[in-house]
mmCIF file with all atom_site columns, C-alpha atoms and ligand atoms in Angstrom:
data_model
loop_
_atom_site.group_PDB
_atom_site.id
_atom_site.type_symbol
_atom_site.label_atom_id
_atom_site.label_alt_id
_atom_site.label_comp_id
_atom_site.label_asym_id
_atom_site.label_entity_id
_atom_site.label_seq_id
_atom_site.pdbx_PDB_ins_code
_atom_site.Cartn_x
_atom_site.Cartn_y
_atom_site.Cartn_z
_atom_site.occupancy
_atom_site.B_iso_or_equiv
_atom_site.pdbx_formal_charge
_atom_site.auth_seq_id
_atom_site.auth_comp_id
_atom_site.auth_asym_id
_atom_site.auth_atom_id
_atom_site.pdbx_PDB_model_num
ATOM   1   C  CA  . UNK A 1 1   ? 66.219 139.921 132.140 1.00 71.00 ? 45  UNK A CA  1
ATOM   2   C  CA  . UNK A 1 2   ? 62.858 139.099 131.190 1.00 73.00 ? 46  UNK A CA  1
ATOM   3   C  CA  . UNK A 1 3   ? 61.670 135.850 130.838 1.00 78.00 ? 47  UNK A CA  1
ATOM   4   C  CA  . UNK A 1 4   ? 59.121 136.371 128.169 1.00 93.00 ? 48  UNK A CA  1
ATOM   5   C  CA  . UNK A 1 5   ? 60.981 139.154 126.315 1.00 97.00 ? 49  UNK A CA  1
ATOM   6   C  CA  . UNK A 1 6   ? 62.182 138.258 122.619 1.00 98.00 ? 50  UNK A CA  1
ATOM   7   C  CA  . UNK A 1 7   ? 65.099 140.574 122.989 1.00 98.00 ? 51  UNK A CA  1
ATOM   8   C  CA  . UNK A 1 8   ? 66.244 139.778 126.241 1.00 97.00 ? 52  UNK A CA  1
ATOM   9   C  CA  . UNK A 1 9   ? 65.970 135.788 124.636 1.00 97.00 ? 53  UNK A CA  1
ATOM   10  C  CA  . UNK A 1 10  ? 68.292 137.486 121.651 1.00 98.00 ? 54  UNK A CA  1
ATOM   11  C  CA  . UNK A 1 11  ? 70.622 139.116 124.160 1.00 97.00 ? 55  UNK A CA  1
ATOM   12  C  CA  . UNK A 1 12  ? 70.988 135.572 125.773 1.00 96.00 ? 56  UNK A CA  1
ATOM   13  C  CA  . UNK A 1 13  ? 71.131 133.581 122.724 1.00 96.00 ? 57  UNK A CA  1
ATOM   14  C  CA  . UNK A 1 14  ? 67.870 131.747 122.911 1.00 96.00 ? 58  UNK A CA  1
ATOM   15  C  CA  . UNK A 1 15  ? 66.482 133.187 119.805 1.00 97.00 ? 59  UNK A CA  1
ATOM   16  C  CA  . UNK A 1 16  ? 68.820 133.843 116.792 1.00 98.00 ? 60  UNK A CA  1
ATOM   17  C  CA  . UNK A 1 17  ? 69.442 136.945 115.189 1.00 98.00 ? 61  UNK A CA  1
ATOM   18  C  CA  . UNK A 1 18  ? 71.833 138.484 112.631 1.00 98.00 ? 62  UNK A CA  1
ATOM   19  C  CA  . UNK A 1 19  ? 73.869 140.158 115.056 1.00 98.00 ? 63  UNK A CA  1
ATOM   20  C  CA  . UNK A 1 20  ? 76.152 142.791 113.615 1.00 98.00 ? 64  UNK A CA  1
ATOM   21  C  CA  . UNK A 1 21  ? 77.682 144.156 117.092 1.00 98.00 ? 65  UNK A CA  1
ATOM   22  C  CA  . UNK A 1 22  ? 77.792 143.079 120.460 1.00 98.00 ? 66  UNK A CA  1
ATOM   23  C  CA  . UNK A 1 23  ? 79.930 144.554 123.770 1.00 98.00 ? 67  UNK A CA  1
ATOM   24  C  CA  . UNK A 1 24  ? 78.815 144.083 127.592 1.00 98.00 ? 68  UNK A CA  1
ATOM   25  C  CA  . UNK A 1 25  ? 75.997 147.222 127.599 1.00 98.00 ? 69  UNK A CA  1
ATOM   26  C  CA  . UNK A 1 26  ? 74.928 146.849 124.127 1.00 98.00 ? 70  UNK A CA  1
ATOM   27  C  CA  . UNK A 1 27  ? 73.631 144.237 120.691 1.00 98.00 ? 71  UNK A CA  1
ATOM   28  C  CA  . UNK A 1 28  ? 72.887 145.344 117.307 1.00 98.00 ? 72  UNK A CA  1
ATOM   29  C  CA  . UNK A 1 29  ? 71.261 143.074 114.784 1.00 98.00 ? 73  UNK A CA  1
ATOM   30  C  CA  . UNK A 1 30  ? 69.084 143.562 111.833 1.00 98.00 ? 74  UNK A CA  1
ATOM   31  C  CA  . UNK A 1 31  ? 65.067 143.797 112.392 1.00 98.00 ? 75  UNK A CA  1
ATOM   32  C  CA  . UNK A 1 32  ? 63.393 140.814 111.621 1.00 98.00 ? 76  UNK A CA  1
ATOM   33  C  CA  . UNK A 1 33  ? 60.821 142.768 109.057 1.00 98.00 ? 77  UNK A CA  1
ATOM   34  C  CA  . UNK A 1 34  ? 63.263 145.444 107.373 1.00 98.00 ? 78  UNK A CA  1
ATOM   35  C  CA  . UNK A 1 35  ? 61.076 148.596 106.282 1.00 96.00 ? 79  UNK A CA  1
ATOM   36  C  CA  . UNK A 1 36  ? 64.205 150.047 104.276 1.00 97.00 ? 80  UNK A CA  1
ATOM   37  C  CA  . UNK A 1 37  ? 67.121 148.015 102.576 1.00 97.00 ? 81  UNK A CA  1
ATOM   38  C  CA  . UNK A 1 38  ? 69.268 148.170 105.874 1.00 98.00 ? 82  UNK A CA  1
ATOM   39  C  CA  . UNK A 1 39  ? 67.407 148.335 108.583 1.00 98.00 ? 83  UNK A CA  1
ATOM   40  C  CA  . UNK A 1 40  ? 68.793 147.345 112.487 1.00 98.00 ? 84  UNK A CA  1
ATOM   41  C  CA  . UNK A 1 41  ? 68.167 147.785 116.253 1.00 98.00 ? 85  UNK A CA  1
ATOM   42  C  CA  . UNK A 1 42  ? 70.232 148.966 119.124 1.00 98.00 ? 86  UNK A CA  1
ATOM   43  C  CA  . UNK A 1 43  ? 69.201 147.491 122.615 1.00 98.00 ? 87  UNK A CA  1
ATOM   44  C  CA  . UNK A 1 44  ? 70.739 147.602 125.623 1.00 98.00 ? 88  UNK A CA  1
ATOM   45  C  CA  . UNK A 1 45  ? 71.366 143.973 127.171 1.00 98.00 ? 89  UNK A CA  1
ATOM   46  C  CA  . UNK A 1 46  ? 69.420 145.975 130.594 1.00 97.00 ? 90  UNK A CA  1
ATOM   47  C  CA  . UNK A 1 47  ? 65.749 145.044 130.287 1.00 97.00 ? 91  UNK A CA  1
ATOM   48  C  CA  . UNK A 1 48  ? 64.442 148.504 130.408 1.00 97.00 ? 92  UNK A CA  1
ATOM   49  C  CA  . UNK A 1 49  ? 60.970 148.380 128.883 1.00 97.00 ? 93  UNK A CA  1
ATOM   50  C  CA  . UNK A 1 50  ? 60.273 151.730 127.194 1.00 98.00 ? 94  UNK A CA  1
ATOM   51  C  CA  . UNK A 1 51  ? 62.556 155.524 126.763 1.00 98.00 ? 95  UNK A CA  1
ATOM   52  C  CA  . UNK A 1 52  ? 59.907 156.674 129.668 1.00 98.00 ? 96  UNK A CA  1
ATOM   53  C  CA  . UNK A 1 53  ? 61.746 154.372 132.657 1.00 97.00 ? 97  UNK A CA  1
ATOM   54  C  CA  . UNK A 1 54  ? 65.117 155.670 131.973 1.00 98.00 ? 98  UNK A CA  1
ATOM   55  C  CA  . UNK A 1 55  ? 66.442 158.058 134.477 1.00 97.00 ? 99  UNK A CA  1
ATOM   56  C  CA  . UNK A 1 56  ? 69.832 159.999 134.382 1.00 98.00 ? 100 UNK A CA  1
ATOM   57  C  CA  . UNK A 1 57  ? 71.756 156.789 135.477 1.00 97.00 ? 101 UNK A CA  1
ATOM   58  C  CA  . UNK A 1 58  ? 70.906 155.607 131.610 1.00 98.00 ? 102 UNK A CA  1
ATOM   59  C  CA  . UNK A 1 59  ? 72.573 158.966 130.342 1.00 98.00 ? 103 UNK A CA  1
ATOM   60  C  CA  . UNK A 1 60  ? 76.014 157.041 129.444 1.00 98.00 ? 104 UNK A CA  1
ATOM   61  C  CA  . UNK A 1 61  ? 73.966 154.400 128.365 1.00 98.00 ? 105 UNK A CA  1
ATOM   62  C  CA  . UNK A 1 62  ? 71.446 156.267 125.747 1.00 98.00 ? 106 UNK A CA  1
ATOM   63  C  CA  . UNK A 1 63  ? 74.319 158.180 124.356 1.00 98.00 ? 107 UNK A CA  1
ATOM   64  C  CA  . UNK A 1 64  ? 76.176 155.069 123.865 1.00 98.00 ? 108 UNK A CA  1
ATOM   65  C  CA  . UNK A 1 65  ? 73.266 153.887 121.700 1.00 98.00 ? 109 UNK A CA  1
ATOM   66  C  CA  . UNK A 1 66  ? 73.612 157.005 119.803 1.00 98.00 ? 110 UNK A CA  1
ATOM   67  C  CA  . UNK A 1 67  ? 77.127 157.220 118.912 1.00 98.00 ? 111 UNK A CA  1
ATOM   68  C  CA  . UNK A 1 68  ? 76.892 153.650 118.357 1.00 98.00 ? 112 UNK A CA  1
ATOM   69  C  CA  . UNK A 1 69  ? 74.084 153.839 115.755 1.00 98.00 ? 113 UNK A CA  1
ATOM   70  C  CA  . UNK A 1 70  ? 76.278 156.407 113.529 1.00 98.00 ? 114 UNK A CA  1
ATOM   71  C  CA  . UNK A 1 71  ? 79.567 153.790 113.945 1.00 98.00 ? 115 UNK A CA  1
ATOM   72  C  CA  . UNK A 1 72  ? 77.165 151.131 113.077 1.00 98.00 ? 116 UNK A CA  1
ATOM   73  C  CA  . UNK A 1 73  ? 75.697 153.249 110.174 1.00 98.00 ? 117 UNK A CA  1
ATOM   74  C  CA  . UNK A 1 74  ? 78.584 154.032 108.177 1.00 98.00 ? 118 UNK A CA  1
ATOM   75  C  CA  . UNK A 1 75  ? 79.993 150.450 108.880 1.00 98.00 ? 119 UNK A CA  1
ATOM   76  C  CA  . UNK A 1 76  ? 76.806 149.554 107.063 1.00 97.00 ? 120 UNK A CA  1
ATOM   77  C  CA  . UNK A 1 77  ? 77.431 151.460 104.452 1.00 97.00 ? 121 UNK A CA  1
ATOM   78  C  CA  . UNK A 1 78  ? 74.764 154.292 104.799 1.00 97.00 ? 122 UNK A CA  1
ATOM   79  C  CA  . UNK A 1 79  ? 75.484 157.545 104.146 1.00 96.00 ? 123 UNK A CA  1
ATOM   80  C  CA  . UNK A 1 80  ? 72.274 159.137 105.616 1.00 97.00 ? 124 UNK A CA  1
ATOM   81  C  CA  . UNK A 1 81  ? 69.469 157.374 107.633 1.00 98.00 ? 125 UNK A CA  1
ATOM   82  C  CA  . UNK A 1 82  ? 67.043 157.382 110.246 1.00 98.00 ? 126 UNK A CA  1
ATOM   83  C  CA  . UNK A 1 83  ? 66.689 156.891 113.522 1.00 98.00 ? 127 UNK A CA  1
ATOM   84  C  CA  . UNK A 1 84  ? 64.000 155.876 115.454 1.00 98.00 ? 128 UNK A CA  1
ATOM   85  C  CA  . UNK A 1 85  ? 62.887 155.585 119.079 1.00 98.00 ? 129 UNK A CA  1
ATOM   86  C  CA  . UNK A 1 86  ? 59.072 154.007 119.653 1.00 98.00 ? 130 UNK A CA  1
ATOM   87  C  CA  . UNK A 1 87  ? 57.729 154.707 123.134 1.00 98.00 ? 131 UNK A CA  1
ATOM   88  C  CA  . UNK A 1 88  ? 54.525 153.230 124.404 1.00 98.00 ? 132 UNK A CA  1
ATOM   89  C  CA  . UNK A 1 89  ? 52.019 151.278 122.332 1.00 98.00 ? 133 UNK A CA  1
ATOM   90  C  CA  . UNK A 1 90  ? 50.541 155.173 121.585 1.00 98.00 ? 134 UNK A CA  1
ATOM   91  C  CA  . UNK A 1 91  ? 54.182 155.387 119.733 1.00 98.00 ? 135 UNK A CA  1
ATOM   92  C  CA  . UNK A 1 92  ? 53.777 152.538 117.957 1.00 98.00 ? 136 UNK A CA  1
ATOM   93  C  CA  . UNK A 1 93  ? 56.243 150.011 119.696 1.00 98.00 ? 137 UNK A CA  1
ATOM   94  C  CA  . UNK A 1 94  ? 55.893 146.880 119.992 1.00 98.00 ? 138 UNK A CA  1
ATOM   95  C  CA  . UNK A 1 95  ? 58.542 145.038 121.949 1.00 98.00 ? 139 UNK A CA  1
ATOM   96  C  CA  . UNK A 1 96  ? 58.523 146.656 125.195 1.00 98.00 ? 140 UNK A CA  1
ATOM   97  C  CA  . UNK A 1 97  ? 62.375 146.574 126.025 1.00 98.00 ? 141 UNK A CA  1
ATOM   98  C  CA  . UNK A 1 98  ? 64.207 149.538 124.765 1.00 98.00 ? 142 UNK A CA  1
ATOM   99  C  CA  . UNK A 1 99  ? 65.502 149.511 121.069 1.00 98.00 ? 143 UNK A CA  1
ATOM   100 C  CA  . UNK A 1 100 ? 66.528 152.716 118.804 1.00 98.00 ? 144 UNK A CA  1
ATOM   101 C  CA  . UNK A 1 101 ? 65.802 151.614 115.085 1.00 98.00 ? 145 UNK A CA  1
ATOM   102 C  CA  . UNK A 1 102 ? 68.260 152.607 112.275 1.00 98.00 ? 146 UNK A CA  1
ATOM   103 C  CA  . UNK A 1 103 ? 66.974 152.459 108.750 1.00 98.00 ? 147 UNK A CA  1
ATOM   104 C  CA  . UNK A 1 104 ? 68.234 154.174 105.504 1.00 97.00 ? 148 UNK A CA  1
ATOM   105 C  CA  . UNK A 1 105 ? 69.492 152.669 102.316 1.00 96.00 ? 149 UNK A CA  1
ATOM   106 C  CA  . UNK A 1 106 ? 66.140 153.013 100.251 1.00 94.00 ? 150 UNK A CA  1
ATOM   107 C  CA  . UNK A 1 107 ? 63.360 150.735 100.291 1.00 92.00 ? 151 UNK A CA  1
ATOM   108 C  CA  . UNK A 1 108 ? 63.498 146.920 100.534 1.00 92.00 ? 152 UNK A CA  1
ATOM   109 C  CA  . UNK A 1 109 ? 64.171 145.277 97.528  1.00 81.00 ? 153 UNK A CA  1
HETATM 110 P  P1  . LIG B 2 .   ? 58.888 148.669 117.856 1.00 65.25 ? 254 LIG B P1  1
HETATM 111 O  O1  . LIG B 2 .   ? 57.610 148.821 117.070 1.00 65.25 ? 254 LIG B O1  1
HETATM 112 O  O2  . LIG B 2 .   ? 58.656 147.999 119.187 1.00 65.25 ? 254 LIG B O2  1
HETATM 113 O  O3  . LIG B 2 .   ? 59.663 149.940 117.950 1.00 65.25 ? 254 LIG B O3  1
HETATM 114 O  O4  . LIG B 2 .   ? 59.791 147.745 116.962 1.00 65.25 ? 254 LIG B O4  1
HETATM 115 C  C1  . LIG B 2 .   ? 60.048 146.407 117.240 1.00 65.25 ? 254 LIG B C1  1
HETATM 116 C  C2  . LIG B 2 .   ? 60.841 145.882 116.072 1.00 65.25 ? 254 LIG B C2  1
HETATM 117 O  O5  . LIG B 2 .   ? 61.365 144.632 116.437 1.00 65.25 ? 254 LIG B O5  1
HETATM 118 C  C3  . LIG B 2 .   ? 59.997 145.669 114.799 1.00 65.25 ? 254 LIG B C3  1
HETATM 119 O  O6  . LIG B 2 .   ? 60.551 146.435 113.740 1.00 65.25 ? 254 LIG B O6  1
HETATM 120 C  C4  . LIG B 2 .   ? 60.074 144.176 114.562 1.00 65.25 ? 254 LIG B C4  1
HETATM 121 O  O7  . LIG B 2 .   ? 60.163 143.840 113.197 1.00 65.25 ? 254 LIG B O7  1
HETATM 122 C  C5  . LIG B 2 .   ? 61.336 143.780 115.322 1.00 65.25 ? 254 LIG B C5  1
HETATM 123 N  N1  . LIG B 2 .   ? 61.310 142.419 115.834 1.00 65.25 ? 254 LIG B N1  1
HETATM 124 C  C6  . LIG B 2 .   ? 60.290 141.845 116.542 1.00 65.25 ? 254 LIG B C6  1
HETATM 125 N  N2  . LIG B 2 .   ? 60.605 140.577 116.860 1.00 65.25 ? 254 LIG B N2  1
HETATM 126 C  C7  . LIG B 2 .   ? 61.857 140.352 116.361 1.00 65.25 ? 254 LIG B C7  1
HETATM 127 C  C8  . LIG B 2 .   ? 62.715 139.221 116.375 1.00 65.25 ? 254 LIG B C8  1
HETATM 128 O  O8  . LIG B 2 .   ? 62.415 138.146 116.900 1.00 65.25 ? 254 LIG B O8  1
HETATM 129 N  N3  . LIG B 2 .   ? 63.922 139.363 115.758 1.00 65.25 ? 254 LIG B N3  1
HETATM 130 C  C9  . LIG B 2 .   ? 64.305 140.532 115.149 1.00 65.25 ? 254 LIG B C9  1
HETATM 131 N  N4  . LIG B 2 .   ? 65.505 140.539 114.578 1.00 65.25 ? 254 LIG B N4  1
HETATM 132 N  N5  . LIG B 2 .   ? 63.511 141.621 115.120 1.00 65.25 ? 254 LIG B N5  1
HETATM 133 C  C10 . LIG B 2 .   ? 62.305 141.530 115.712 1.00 65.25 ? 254 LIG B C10 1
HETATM 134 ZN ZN1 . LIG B 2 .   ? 63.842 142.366 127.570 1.00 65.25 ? 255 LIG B ZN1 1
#
């Protein structure tokens, strides 16, 4: 837990967020600013800050996210997306706590 993280504050309730699945590793919930019609974010509740800290003790825990983005996917209704890790600000990411982005569903309406 971070104190000034925005997704650790999700995972602990302080900030809201449309959560659409939720266990003791793992949250989903939809991205604040969609870039395609559905459009959410797999994080574990472990305040890891980018893809480059993980070690093999996260393997379990990164395939989790996996399998759990195609479960989430089809729940959603998508039939093909994307998926999305950003590491480092080079990689374009922004919240430094470890999220894999799932988008499909064509572009926001
Ligand atoms: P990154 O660029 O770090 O891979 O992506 C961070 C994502 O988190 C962005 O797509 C951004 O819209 C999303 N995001 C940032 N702050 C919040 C928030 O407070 N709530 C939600 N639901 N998404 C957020
Ligand atoms: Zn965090």
């Amino acid at each position: 837990m971070s104190t000034d993280c925005i997704f650790c504050k999700i995972v602990t309730n302080a900030v809201p967020a449309k959560k659409i699945y939720e266990d003791d590793d793992v949250i989903a919930f939809h991205d604040i600013r969609p870039l395609a019609r559905i459009h959410f974010l797999i994080v574990p509740k472990q305040h890891i800050e980018t893809l480059k800290e993980c070690q093999p003790a996260h393997q379990a825990l990164l395939g989790k996210m996996l399998l759990l983005a195609a479960k989430l996917a089809e729940e959603q209704g998508l039939v093909g997306y994307k998926t999305q890790i950003n590491v480092g600000r080079e990689g374009g990411q922004e919240v430094f706590h470890l999220h894999l982005h799932v988008f499909g569903g064509g572009p926001v309406a």
